[in-house]
Coordinates of C-alpha atoms and ligand atoms in Angstrom, one line a residue:
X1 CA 3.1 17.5 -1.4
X2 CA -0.4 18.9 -1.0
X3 CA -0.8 22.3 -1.2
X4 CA -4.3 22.3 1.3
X5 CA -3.6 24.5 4.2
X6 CA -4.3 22.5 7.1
X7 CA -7.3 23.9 9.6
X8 CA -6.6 23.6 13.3
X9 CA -6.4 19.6 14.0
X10 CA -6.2 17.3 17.0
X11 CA -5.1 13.4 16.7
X12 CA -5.8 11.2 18.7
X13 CA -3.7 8.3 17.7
X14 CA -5.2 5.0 19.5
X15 CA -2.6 2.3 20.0
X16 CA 0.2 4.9 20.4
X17 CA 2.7 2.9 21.7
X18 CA 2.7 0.3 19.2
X19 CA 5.2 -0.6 16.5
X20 CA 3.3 1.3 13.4
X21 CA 3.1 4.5 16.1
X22 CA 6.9 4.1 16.7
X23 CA 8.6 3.2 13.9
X24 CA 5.9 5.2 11.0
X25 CA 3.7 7.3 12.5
X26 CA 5.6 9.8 15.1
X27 CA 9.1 9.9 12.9
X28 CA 5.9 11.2 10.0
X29 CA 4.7 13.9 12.2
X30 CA 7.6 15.1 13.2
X31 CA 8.7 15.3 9.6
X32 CA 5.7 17.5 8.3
X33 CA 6.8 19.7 12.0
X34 CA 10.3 19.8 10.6
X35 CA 8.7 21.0 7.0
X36 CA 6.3 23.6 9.0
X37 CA 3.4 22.0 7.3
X38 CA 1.6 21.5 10.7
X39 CA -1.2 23.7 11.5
X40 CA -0.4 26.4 13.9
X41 CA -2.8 25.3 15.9
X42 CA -2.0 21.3 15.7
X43 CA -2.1 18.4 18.7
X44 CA -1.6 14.6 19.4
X45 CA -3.1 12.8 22.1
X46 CA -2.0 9.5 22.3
X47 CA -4.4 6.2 23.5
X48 CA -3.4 2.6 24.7
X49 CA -3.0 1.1 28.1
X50 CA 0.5 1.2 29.0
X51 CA 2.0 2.4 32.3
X52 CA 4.5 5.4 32.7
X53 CA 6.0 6.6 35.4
X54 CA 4.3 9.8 36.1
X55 CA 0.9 10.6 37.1
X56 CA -1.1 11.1 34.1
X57 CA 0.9 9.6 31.6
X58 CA 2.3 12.6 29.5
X59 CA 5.3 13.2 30.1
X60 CA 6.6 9.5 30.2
X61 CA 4.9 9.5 26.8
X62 CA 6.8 12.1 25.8
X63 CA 9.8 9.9 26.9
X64 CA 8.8 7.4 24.9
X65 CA 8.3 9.1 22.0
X66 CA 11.4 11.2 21.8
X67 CA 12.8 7.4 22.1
X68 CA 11.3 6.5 19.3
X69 CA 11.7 9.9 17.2
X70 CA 15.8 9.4 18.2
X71 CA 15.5 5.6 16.7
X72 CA 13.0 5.6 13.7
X73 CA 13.7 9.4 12.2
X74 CA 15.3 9.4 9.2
X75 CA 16.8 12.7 8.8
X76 CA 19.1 14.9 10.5
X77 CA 17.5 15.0 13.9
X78 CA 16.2 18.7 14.5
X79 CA 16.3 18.6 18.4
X80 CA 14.1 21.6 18.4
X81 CA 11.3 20.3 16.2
X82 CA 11.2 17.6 18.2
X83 CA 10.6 19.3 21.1
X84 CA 7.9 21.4 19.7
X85 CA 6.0 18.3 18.0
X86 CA 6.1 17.1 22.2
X87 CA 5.1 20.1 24.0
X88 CA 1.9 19.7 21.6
X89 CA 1.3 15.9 22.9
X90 CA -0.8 14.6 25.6
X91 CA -1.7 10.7 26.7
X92 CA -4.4 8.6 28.5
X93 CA -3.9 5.6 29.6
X94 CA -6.9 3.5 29.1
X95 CA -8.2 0.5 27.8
X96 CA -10.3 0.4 23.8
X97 CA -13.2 -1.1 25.8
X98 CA -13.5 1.3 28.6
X99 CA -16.2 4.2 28.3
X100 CA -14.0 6.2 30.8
X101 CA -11.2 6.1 28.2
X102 CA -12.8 8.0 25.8
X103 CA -14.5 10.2 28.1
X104 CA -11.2 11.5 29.4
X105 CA -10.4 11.8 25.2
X106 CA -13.6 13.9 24.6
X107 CA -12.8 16.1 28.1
X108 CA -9.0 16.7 26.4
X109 CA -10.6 17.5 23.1
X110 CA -12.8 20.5 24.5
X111 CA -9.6 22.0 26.8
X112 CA -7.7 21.9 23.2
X113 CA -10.4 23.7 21.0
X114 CA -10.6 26.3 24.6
X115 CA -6.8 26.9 24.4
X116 CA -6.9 26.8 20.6
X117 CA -10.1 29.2 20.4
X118 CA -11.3 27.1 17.9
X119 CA -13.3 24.0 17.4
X120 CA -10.4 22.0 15.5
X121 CA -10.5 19.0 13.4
X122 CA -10.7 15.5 15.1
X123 CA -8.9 12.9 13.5
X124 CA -9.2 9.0 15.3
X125 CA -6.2 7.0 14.1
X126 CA -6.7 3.4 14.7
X127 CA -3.3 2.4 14.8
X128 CA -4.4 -0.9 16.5
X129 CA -4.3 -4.7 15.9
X130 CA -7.6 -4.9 13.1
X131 CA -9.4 -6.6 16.1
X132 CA -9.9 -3.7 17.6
X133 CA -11.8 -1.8 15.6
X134 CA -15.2 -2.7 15.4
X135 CA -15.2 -1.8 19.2
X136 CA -13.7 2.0 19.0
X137 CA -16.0 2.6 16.4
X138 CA -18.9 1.5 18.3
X139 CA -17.3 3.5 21.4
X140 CA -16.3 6.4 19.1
X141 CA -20.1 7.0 18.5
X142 CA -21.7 6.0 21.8
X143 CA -19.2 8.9 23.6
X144 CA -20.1 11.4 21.1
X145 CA -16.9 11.5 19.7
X146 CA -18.3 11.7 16.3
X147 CA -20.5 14.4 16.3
X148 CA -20.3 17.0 14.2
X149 CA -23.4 18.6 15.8
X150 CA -22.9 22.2 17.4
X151 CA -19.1 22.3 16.1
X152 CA -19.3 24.7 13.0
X153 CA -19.6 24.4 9.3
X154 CA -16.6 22.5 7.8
X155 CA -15.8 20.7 11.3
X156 CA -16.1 17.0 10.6
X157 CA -13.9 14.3 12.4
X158 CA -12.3 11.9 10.5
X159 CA -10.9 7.8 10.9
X160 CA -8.0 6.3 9.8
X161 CA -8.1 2.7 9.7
X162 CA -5.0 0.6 9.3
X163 CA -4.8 -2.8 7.2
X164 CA -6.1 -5.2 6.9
X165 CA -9.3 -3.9 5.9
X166 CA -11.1 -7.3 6.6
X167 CA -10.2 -10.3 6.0
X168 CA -13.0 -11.8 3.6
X169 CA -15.2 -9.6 1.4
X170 CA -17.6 -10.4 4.6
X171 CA -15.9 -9.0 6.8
X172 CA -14.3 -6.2 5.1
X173 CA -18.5 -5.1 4.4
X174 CA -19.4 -5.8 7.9
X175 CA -16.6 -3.1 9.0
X176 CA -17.9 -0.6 6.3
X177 CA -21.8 -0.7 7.4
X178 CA -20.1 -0.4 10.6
X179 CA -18.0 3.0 10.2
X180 CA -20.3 4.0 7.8
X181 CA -23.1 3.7 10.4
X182 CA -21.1 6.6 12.3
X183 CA -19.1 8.3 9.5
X184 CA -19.8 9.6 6.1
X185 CA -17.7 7.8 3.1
X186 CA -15.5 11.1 2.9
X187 CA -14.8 11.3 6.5
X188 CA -13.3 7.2 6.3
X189 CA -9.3 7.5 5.8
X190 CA -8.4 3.2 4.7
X191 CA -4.4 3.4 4.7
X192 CA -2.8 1.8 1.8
X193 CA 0.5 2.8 2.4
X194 CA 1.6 2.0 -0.9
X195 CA -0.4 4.2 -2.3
X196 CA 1.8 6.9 0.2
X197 CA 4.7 6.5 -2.1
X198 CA 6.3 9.1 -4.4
X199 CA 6.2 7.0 -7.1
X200 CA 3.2 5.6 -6.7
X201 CA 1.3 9.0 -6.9
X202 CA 3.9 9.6 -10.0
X203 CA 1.9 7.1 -11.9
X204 CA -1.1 9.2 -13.0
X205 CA 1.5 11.8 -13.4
X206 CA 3.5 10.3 -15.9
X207 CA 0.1 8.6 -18.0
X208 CA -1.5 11.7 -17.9
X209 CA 1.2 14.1 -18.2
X210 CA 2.5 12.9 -21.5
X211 CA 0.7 12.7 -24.5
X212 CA 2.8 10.5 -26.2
X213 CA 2.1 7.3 -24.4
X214 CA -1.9 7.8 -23.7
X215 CA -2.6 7.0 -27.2
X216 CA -0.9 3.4 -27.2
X217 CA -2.3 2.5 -23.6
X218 CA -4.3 -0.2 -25.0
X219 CA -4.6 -3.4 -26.3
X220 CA -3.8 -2.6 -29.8
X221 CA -0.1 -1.5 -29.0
X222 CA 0.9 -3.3 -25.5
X223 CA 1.9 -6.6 -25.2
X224 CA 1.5 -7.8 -21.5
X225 CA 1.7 -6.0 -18.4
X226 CA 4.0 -7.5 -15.5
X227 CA 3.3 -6.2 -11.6
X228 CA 6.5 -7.7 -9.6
X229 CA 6.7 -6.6 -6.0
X230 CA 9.8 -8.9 -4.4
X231 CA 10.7 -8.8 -1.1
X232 CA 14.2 -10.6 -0.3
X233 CA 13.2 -10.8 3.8
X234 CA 11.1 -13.4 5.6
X235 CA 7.8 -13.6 7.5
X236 CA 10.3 -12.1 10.4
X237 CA 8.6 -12.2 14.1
X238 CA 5.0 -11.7 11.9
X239 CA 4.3 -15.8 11.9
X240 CA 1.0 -15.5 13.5
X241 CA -0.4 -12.7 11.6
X242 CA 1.4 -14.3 8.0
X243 CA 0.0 -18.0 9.2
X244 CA -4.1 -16.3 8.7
X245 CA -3.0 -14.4 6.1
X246 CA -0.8 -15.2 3.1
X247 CA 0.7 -13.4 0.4
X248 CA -2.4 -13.3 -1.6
X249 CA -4.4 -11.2 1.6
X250 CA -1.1 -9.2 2.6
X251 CA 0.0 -7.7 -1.0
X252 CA -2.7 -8.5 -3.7
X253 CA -5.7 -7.7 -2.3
X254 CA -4.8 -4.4 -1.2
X255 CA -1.2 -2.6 -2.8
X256 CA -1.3 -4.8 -6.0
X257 CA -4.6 -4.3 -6.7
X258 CA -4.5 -0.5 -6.3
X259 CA -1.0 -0.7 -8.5
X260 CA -3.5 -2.2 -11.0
X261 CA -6.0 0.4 -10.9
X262 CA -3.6 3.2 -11.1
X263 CA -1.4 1.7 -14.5
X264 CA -4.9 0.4 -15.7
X265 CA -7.9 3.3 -15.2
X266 CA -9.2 5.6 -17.5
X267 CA -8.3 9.1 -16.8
X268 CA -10.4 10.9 -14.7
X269 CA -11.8 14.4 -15.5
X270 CA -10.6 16.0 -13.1
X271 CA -7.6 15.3 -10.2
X272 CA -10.5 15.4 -7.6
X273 CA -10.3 12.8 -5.1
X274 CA -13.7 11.9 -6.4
X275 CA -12.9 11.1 -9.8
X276 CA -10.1 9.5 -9.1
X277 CA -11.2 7.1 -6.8
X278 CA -14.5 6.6 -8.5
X279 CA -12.1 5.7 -11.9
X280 CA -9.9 3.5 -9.7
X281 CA -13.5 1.5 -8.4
X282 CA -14.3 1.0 -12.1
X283 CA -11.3 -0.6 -13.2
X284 CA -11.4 -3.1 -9.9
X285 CA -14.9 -3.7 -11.2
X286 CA -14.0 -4.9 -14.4
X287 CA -11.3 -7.5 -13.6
X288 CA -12.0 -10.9 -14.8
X289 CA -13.2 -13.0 -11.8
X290 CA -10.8 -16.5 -11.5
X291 CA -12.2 -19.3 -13.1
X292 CA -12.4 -21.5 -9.7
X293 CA -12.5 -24.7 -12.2
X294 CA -9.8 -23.9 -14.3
X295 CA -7.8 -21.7 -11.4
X296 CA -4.3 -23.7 -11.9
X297 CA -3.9 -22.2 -15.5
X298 CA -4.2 -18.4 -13.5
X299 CA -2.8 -18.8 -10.4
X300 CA 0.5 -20.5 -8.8
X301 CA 1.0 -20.8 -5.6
X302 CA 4.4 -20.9 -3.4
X303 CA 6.3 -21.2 0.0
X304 CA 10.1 -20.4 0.8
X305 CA 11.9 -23.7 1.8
X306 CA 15.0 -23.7 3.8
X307 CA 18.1 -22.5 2.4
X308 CA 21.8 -20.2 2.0
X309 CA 21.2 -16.3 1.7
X310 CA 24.6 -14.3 1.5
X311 CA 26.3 -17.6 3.2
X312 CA 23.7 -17.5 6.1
X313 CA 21.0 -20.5 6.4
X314 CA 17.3 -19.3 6.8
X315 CA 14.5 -21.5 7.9
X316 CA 11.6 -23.4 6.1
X317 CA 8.4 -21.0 5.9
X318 CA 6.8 -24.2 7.8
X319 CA 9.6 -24.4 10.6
X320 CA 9.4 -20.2 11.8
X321 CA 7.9 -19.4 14.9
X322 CA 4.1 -19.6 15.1
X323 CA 3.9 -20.9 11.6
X324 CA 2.8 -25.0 11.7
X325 CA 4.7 -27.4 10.2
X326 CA 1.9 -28.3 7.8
X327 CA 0.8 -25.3 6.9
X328 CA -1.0 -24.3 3.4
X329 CA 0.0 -20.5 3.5
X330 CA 1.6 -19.3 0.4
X331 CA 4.7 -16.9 0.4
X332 CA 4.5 -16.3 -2.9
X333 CA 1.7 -16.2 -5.7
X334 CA 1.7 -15.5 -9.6
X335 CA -1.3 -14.7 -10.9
X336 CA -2.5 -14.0 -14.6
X337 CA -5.6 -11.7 -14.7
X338 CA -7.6 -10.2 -17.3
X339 CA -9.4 -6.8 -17.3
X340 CA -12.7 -7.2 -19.7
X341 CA -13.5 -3.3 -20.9
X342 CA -12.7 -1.6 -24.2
X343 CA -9.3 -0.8 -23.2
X344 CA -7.9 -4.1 -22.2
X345 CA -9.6 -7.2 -23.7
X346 CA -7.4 -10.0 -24.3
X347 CA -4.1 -8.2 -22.7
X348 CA -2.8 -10.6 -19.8
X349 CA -1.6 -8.5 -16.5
X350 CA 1.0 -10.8 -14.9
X351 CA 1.3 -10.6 -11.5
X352 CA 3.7 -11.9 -9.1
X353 CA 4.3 -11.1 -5.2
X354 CA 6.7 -13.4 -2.8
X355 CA 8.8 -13.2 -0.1
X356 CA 12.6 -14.7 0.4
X357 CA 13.3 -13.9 -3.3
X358 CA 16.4 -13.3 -5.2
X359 CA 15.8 -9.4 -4.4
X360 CA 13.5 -6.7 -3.1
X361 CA 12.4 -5.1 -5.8
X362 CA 8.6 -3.2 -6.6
X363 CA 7.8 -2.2 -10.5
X364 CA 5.4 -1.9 -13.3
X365 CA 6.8 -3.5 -17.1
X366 CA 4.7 -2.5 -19.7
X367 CA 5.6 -4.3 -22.6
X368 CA 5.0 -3.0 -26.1
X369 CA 4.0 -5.5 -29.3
X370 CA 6.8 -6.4 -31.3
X371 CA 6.8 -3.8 -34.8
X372 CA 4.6 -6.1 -37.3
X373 CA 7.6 -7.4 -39.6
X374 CA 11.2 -8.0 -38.9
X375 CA 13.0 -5.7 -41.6
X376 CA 16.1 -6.3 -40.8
X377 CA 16.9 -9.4 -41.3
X378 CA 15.8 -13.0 -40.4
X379 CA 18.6 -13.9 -37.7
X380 CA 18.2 -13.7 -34.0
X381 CA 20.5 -10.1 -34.2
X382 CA 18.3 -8.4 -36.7
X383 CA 15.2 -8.6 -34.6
X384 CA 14.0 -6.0 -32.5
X385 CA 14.0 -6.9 -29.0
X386 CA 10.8 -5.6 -26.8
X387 CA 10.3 -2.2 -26.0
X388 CA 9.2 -2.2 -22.2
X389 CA 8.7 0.8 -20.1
X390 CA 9.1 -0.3 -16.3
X391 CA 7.8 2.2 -13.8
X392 CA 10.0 1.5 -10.8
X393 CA 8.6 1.7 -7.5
X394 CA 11.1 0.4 -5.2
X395 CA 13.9 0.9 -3.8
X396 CA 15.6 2.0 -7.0
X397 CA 12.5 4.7 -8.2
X398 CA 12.3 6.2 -11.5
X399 CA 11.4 4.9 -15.1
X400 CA 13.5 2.8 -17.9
X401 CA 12.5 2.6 -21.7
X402 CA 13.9 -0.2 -23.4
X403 CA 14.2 0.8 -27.0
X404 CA 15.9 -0.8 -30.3
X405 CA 19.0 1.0 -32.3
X406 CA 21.0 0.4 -34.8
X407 CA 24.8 -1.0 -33.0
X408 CA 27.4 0.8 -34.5
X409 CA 29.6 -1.3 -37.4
X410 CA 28.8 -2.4 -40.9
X411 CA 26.4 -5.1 -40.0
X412 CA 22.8 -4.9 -39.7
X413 CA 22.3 -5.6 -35.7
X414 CA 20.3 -4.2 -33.7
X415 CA 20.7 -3.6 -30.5
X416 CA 17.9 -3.1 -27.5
X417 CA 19.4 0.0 -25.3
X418 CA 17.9 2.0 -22.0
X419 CA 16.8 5.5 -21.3
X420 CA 16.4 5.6 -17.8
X421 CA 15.5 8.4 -15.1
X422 CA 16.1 8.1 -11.9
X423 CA 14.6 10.5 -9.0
X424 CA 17.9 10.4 -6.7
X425 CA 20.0 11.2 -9.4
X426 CA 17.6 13.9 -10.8
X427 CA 16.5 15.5 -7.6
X428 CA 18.7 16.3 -4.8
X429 CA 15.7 16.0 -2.7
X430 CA 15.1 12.8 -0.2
X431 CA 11.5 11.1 -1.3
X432 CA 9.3 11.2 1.3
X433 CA 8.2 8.5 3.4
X434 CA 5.1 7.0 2.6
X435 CA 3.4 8.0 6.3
X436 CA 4.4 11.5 6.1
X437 CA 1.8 12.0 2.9
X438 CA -0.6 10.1 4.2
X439 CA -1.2 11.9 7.1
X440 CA -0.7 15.2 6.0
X441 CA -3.5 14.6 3.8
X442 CA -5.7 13.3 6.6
X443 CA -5.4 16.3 8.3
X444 CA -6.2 18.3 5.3
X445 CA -9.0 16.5 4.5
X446 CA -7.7 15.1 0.8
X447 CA -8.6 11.6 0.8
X448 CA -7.8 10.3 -3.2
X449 CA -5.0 8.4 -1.7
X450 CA -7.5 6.2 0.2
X451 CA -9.4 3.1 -1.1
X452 CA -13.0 3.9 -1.3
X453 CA -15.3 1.5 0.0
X454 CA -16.3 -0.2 -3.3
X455 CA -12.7 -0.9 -4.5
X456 CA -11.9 -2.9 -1.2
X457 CA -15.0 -4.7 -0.8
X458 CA -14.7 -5.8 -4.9
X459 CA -10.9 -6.8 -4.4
X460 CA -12.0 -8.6 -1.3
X461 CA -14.8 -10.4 -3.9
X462 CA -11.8 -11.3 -6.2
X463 CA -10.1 -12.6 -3.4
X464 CA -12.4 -14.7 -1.9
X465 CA -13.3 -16.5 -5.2
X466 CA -9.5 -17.6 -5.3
X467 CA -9.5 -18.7 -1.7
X468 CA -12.7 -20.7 -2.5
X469 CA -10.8 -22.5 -5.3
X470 CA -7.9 -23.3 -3.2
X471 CA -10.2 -24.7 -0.2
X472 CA -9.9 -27.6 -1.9
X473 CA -6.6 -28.4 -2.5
X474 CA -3.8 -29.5 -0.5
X475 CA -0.3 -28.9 0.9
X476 CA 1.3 -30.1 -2.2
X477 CA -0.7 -27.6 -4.9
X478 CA 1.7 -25.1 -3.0
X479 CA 5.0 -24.9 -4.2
X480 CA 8.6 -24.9 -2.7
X481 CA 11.3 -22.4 -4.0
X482 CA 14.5 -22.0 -2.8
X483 CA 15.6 -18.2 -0.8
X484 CA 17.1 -16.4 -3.2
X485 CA 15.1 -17.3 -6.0
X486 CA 12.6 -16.1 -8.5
X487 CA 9.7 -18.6 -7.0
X488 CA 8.4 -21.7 -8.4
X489 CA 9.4 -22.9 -11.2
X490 CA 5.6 -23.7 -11.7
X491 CA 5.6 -19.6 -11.6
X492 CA 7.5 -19.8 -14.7
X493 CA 5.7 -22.3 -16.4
X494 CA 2.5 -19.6 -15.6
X495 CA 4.1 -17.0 -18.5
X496 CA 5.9 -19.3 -20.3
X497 CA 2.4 -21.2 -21.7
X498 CA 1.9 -17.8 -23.3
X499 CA 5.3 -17.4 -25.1
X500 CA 6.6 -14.6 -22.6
X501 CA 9.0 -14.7 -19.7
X502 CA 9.1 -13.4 -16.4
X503 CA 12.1 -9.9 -15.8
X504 CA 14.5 -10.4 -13.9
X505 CA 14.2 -10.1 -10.2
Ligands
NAP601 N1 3.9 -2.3 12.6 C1 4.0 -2.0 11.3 O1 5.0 -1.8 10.7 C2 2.7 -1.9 10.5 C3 2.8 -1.7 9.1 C4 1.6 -1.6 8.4 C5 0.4 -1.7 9.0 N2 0.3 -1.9 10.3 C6 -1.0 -2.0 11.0 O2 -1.0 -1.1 12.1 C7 -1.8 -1.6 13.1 C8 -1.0 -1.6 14.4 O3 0.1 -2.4 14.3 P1 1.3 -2.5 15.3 O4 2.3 -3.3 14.7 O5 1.6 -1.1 15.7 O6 0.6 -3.2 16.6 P2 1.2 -3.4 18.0 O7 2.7 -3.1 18.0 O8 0.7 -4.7 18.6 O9 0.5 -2.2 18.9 C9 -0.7 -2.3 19.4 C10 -1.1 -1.0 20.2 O10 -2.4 -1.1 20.7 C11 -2.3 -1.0 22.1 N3 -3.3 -1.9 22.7 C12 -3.5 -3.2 22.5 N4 -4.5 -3.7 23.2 C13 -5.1 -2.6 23.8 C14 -6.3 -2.4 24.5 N5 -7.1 -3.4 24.8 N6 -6.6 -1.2 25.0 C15 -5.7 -0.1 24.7 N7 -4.6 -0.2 24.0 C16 -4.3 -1.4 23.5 C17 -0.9 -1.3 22.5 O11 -0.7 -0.7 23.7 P3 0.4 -1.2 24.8 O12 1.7 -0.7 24.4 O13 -0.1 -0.6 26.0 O14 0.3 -2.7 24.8 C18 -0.2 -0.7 21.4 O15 -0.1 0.7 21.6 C19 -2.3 -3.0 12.7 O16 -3.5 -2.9 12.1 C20 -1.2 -3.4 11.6 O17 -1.8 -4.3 10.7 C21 1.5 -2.1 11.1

């Protein structure tokens, strides 16, 4: 985890009561309490507008939240911890657009940093529908809960904001002037939870902690890159949000296209949040814009029809709640994309995202070219089979290498064999969840695990020139597949055009 020793912080986590606050965000903090990697000196006051029983609010938060601690944690409960992480949690009951709200916020902050003896950290988590925040930014700053004035050297606040960052490369820079009107860049925490995950981070460790495979990251020695990240579930209760956003907004934009960055950047010089994020922005930068005329070649689009899962029927995408029975919104997408630098001219990066598929399943394939002549023979069994190295994200995480050996007997066959890794059986440790890094390294002030500006806005611009390409086509340029399947079968024609095949879900 990060080794920053964290100052004396207070969070005030707006929306508290919500889902993200129940299920991710108070089972994390109570984690990083169970792992004593809290500050001493550390509190949480929770914002949103419901009602508890008692006077001010606190201790039927506390209620609440020990409810949710109980049903969300993951580990062995540790009753004590529990009760610790509490006795350091207040509430206020208010609503985002009331100034009295955050009044009472700034009065609570002073009695902390009076009990605490110092002036402590302030960290605004906008755990909140995204509609909500323009206006507890703009209240954020009019109550003078930014300031940094008068508060010591080293004391800055800081905001979390959850996804989606925007919605349009418009929007997404209208929010940035807008929390950048208030707060500096560093001081601006976007959550990309995927980005939270062990093996995520393990990316740049395993690129840059290896000599052996630096050297062929390139276009003279790989092949094709393949992103998959599967999901076997539905839209769920999410039909409203899903309808106005899509698989290409929900995944691509955002935890693809950082997957992209990670597997695809140069190295930085140093492991500064800096350089990382400022390598990560160039990469984004250089990926091939869609060609809106020729965008069917690139880019396939799909939607789960009805079907059998594990001897269960599931709905149509079109007949879930708050979804409409004509609706255009894809489930699924498979893009190919290009990345014009020195690096990576002419290699294709397939990408594929869906939901209702055969499996879930999140990983990075990075097929190797073929060895330039076939010495073994000219039938089917004397050729070497691909090597691929497939970082695996989730849920099984670890690494395979597919590589060629002799098979044992007097012929000449080869066979194509796998040296895999795997963190559970290698570590006897349980990974930790996503929410639990990320917010340890808001309160310490790391933020390379956060999208900087640039790289959102430029994903957005990616984005946005698909969507204008598909503005003018109808239902039927988006696909049906069945549950339980790979996608379209238009997905498959996508790689197959190119000689290659899609792994296995
Ligand atoms: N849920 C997830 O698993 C998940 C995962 C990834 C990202 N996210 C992101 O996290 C954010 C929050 O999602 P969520 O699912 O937690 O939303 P949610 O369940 O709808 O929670 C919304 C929270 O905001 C409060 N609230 C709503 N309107 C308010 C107002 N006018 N004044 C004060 N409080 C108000 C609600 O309080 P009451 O309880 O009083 O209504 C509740 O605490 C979203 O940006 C979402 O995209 C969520």
């Amino acid at each position: 985890m990060n080794d920053i020793t964290a100052k004396p912080t207070t969070l005030v986590i707006f929306g508290a009561t919500g889902d993200l606050s129940r299920r991710k965000l108070l089972p994390a903090l109570l984690r990083l309490e169970v792992l004593g990697l809290l500050p001493e000196c550390f509190n949480i006051i929770g914002f949103s507008t419901r009602a508890f029983d008692s006077n001010n609010g606190d201790e039927g938060f506390k209620d609440y939240a020990l409810s949710a601690l109980r049903e969300h944690y993951t580990y062995d409960f540790d009753e004590s911890a529990a009760k610790k992480l509490l006795s350091k949690t207040r509430f206020i009951r208010s609503t985002f657009e009331d100034s009295d709200g955050y009044t009472e916020i700034l009065k609570r902050l002073d009695d902390i940093d009076q009990e605490c003896g110092v002036a402590c950290d302030r960290v605004f988590y906008l755990a909140t529908p995204p509609t909500f925040f323009p206006v507890i930014i703009d209240m954020l700053s009019h109550s003078q809960l930014a300031d940094r004035r008068g508060r010591g050297d080293g004391v800055l606040p800081r905001i979390i904001i959850e996804k989606p960052f925007g919605q349009s490369s418009e929007s997404s820079a209208k929010l940035n002037d807008l929390v950048l009107n208030h707060f500096d860049e560093e001081e601006v925490y976007r959550i990309d939870h995927y980005l939270g995950k062990e093996t995520v981070q393990n990316i740049l460790f395993f690129r840059f902690g290896n000599s052996i495979y630096e050297p062929l990251w390139n276009q003279k020695y790989i092949d094709h890159i393949q992103i998959t990240v599967a999901e076997s579930d539905g839209i769920g209760t999410r039909g409203k949000y899903y309808e106005e956003a899509g698989a290409l907004r929900d995944m691509v934009q955002n935890h693809i296209m950082q997957l992209l960055a990670l597997v695809a950047m140069e190295p930085p010089t140093t492991m500064t949040s800096e350089n990382i994020r400022s390598k990560k922005v160039d990469l984004i930068e250089s990926i091939r814009p869609v060609e809106i005329d020729n965008i069917d070649n690139f880019i396939v689009r799909g939607r789960y029809d009805k079907g059998i899962i594990n001897g269960e029927t599931t709905v149509a995408y079109r007949d879930e709640a708050n979804v409409s029975s004509d609706s255009t919104t894809e489930t699924f997408v498979a893009l190919k994309v290009f990345i014009d630098n020195w690096r990576w001219s002419d290699v294709p990066f397939y990408i594929r995202t869906g939901k209702r598929l055969k499996a879930r399943k999140t990983e990075i394939a990075v097929t190797f070219k073929a060895p330039p002549h076939c010495l073994f023979g000219s039938e089917e069994k004397a050729c070497p089979k691909d090597n691929v190295l497939v970082l695996k994200i989730q849920p099984d995480e670890g690494i395979d290498f597919d590589f060629n050996i002799k098979y044992p007997g007097t012929t000449q066959r080869v066979d194509n064999v796998t040296m895999d890794f795997s963190y559970k059986e290698a570590y006897d440790v349980t990974l930790p969840e996503a929410y639990e890094r990320l917010l340890l390294d808001c309160i310490t002030g790391d933020s390379t695990l956060f999208p900087h500006k640039r790289a959102i806005e430029t994903s957005w611009k990616l984005i946005d020139e698909v969507l204008k390409g598909w503005q003018s086509s109808s239902a039927e340029d988006v696909a049906d597949y069945l549950p339980g399947s790979a996608g379209p079968k238009e997905a498959d024609l996508l790689i197959e055009r190119d000689g290659r095949k899609w792994r296995d879900i």
